[in-house]
XYZ file of C-alpha atoms in Angstrom:
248
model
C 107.176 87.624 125.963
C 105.426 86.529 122.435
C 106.732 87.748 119.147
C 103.206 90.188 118.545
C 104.196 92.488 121.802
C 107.939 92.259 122.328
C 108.283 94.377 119.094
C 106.263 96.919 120.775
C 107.949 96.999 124.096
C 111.042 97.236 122.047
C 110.163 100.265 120.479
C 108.696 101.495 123.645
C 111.845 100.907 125.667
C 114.159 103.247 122.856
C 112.000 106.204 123.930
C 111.438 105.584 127.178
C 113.881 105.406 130.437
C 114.704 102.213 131.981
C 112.650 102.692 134.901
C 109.225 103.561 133.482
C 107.768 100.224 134.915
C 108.663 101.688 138.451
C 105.941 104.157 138.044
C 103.525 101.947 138.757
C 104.943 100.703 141.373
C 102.774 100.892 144.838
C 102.959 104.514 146.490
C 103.021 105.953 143.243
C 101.320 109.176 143.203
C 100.647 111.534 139.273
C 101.322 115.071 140.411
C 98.465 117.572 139.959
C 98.816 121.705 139.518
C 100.821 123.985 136.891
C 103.787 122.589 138.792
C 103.919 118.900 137.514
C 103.773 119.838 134.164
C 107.371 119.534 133.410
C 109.331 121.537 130.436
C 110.612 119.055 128.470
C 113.460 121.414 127.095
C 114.710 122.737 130.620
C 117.949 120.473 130.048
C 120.006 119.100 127.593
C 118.318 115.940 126.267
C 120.471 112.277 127.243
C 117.638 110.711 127.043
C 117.281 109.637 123.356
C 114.399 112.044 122.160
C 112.246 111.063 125.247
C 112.678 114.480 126.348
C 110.629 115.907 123.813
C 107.769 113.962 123.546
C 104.551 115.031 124.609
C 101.144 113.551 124.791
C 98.536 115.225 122.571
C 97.313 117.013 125.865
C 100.654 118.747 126.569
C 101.896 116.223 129.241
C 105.456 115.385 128.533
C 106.847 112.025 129.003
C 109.672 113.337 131.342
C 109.855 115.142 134.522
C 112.756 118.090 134.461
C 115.081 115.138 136.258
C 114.695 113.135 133.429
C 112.681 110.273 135.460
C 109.267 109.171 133.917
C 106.167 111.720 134.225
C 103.822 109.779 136.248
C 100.958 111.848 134.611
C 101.992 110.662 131.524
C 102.382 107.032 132.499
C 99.061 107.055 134.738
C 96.465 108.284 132.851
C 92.860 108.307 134.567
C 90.417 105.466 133.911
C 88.288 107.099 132.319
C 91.538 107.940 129.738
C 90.738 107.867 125.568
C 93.312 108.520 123.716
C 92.727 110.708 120.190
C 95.201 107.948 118.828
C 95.158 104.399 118.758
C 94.347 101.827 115.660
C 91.459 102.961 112.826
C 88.349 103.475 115.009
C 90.043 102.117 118.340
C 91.283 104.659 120.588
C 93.589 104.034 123.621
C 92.056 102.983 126.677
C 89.623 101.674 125.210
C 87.540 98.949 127.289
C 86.915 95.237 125.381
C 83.446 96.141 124.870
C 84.001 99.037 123.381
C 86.582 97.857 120.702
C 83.777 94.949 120.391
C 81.363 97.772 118.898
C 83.867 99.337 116.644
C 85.266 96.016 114.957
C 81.791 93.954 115.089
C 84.137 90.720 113.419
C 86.609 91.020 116.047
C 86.677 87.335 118.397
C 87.860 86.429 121.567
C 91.389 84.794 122.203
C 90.929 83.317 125.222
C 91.920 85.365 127.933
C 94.050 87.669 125.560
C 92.012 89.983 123.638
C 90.463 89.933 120.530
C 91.718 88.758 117.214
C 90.426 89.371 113.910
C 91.231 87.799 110.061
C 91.013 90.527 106.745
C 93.299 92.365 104.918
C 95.199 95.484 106.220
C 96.893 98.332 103.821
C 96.424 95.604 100.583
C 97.656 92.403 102.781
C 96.079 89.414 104.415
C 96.352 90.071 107.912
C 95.792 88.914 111.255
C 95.497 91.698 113.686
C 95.400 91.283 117.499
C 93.719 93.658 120.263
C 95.822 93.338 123.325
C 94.179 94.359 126.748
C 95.437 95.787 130.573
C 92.585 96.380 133.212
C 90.706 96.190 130.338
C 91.949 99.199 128.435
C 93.040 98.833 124.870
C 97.261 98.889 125.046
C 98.401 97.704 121.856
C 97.331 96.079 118.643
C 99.478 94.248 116.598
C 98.992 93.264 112.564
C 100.597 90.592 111.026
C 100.985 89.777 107.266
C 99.384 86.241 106.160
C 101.029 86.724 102.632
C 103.092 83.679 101.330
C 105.890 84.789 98.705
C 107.779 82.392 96.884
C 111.018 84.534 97.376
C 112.566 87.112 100.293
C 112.592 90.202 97.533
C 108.604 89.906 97.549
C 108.909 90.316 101.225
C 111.185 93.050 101.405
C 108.707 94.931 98.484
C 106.000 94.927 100.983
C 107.972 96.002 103.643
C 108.934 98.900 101.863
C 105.458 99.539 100.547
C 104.127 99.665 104.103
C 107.118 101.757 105.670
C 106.238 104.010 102.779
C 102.613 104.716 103.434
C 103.736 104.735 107.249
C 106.203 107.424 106.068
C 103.156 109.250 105.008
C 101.318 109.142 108.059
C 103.355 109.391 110.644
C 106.665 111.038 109.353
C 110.263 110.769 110.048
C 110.683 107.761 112.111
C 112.649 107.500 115.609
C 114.722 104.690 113.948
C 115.120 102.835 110.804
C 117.259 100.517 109.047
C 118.626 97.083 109.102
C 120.204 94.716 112.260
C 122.045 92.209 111.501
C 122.848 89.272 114.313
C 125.108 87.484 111.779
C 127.367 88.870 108.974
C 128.332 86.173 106.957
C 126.033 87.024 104.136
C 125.795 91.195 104.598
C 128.461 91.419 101.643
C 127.131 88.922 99.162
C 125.021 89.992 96.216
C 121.185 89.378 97.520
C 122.648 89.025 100.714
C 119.850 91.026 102.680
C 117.186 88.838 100.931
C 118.921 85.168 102.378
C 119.707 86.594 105.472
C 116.187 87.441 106.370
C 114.471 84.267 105.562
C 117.767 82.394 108.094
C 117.386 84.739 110.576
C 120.476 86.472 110.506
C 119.065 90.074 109.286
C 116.086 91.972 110.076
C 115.015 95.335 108.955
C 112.615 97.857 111.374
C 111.413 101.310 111.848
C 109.757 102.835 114.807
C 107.501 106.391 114.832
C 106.395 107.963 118.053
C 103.595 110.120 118.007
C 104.111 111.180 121.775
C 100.230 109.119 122.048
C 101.353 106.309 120.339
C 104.523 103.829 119.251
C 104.565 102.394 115.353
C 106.819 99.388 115.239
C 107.121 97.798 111.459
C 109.634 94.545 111.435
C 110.680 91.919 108.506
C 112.427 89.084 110.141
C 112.922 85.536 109.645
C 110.239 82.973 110.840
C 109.618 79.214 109.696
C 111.892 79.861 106.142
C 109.962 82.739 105.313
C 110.133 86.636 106.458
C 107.536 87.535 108.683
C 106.430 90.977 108.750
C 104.512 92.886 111.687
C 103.275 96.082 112.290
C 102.906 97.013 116.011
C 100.986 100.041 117.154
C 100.975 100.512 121.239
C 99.863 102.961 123.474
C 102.857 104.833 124.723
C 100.484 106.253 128.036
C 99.523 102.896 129.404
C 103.475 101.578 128.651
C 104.078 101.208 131.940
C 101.085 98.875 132.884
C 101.846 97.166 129.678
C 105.604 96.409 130.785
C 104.024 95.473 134.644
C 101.749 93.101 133.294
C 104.369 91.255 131.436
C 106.870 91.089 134.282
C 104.657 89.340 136.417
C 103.970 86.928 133.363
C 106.791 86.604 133.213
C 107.571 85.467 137.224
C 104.858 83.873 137.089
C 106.151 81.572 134.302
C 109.414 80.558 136.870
């Protein structure tokens, strides 16, 4: 799974249960009528806030079971979302995003890719494609610092405006993989660039999931901002398991 989607599916997955890729599986049929839309506050919620989250129709994410909503996960074809990146909505086809972003080039077989600056940085930001509906789109900062405390500013410049947008996030705060350093004065700042630290915070709009990481990468910190349709999640997460068997 490359860097540019597995923070996506990451933030998917802490909103989602486990077996949201199963609704795709073959057989799988959305329920129609007043009685498959499910109220999301007929139980106590166990499931991490996935209870309550809705998709700007109504549909909630959950059935009253707690297993994924397959009218949430299965959208129809025809399927825009109100949400999505700027001017590109959510199901989306390639075409489509082609007219909205006339710079926006092809990578190959996966999507379209396009150099500029994003919020006040030089980014690279990458249109990622299933069945050839828009899924997720992921920006990347180009900026070279010559120190990790210029990093961390624009991370906390963009979490701010975030903040402003979309709220309270789902989570936020720092992970640390190795704690050597987490005492030490500047200790945040040198454990980024290594590797050993990284700092992230997730929204979810019920259409959409905002992932914004800082992490370590080639001795500098890399930050992304990953925005990915939470609808078409489970064709996203299908599509990458059978990349992924494919690759064995």
């Amino acid at each position: 799974m490359s860097g540019v989607f597995g923070v996506c599916v990451v933030a998917l997955l802490a909103s989602a249960p486990a077996d949201v890729a199963d609704v795709v599986s073959p057989g799988a049929v959305a329920p129609s009528g007043a009685s498959a839309v499910a109220r999301a506050d007929a139980a106590p919620d166990t499931t991490g806030g996935a209870a309550s989250v809705r998709a700007a129709d109504g549909t909630p994410m959950l059935l009253e079971s707690g297993g994924p909503n397959p009218a949430f996960f299965l959208p129809p074809k025809g399927y825009r979302s109100p949400e999505g990146f700027q001017t590109a909505k959510w199901g989306m086809t390639e075409s489509e995003v082609r007219k909205a972003f006339p710079k926006a080039q092809a990578v190959d077989d996966k999507g379209l890719f396009i150099r500029g600056d994003t919020a006040g940085l030089k980014t690279d930001t990458f249109f990622h494609f299933v069945d050839n509906r828009l899924v997720s789109v992921g920006v990347q900062s180009r900026e070279v610092h010559l120190s990790a405390s210029q990093y961390v500013a624009d991370f906390k410049r963009i979490r701010a405006l975030l903040l402003k947008k979309y709220g309270p996030p789902v989570t936020d705060g720092e992970t640390w993989h190795e704690s050597l350093l987490k005492d030490t004065p500047d200790g945040l700042h040198a454990a980024l660039v290594l590797g050993h630290a990284e700092l992230g915070t997730t929204w979810n709009t019920g259409e959409t999931i905002i992932g914004l990481t800082a992490k370590g990468k080639e001795g500098r910190v890399a930050l992304n901002i990953q925005y990915g349709s939470s609808r078409l999640m489970a064709l996203f997460l299908q599509q990458i398991q059978a990349s992924e068997v494919a690759d064995l």
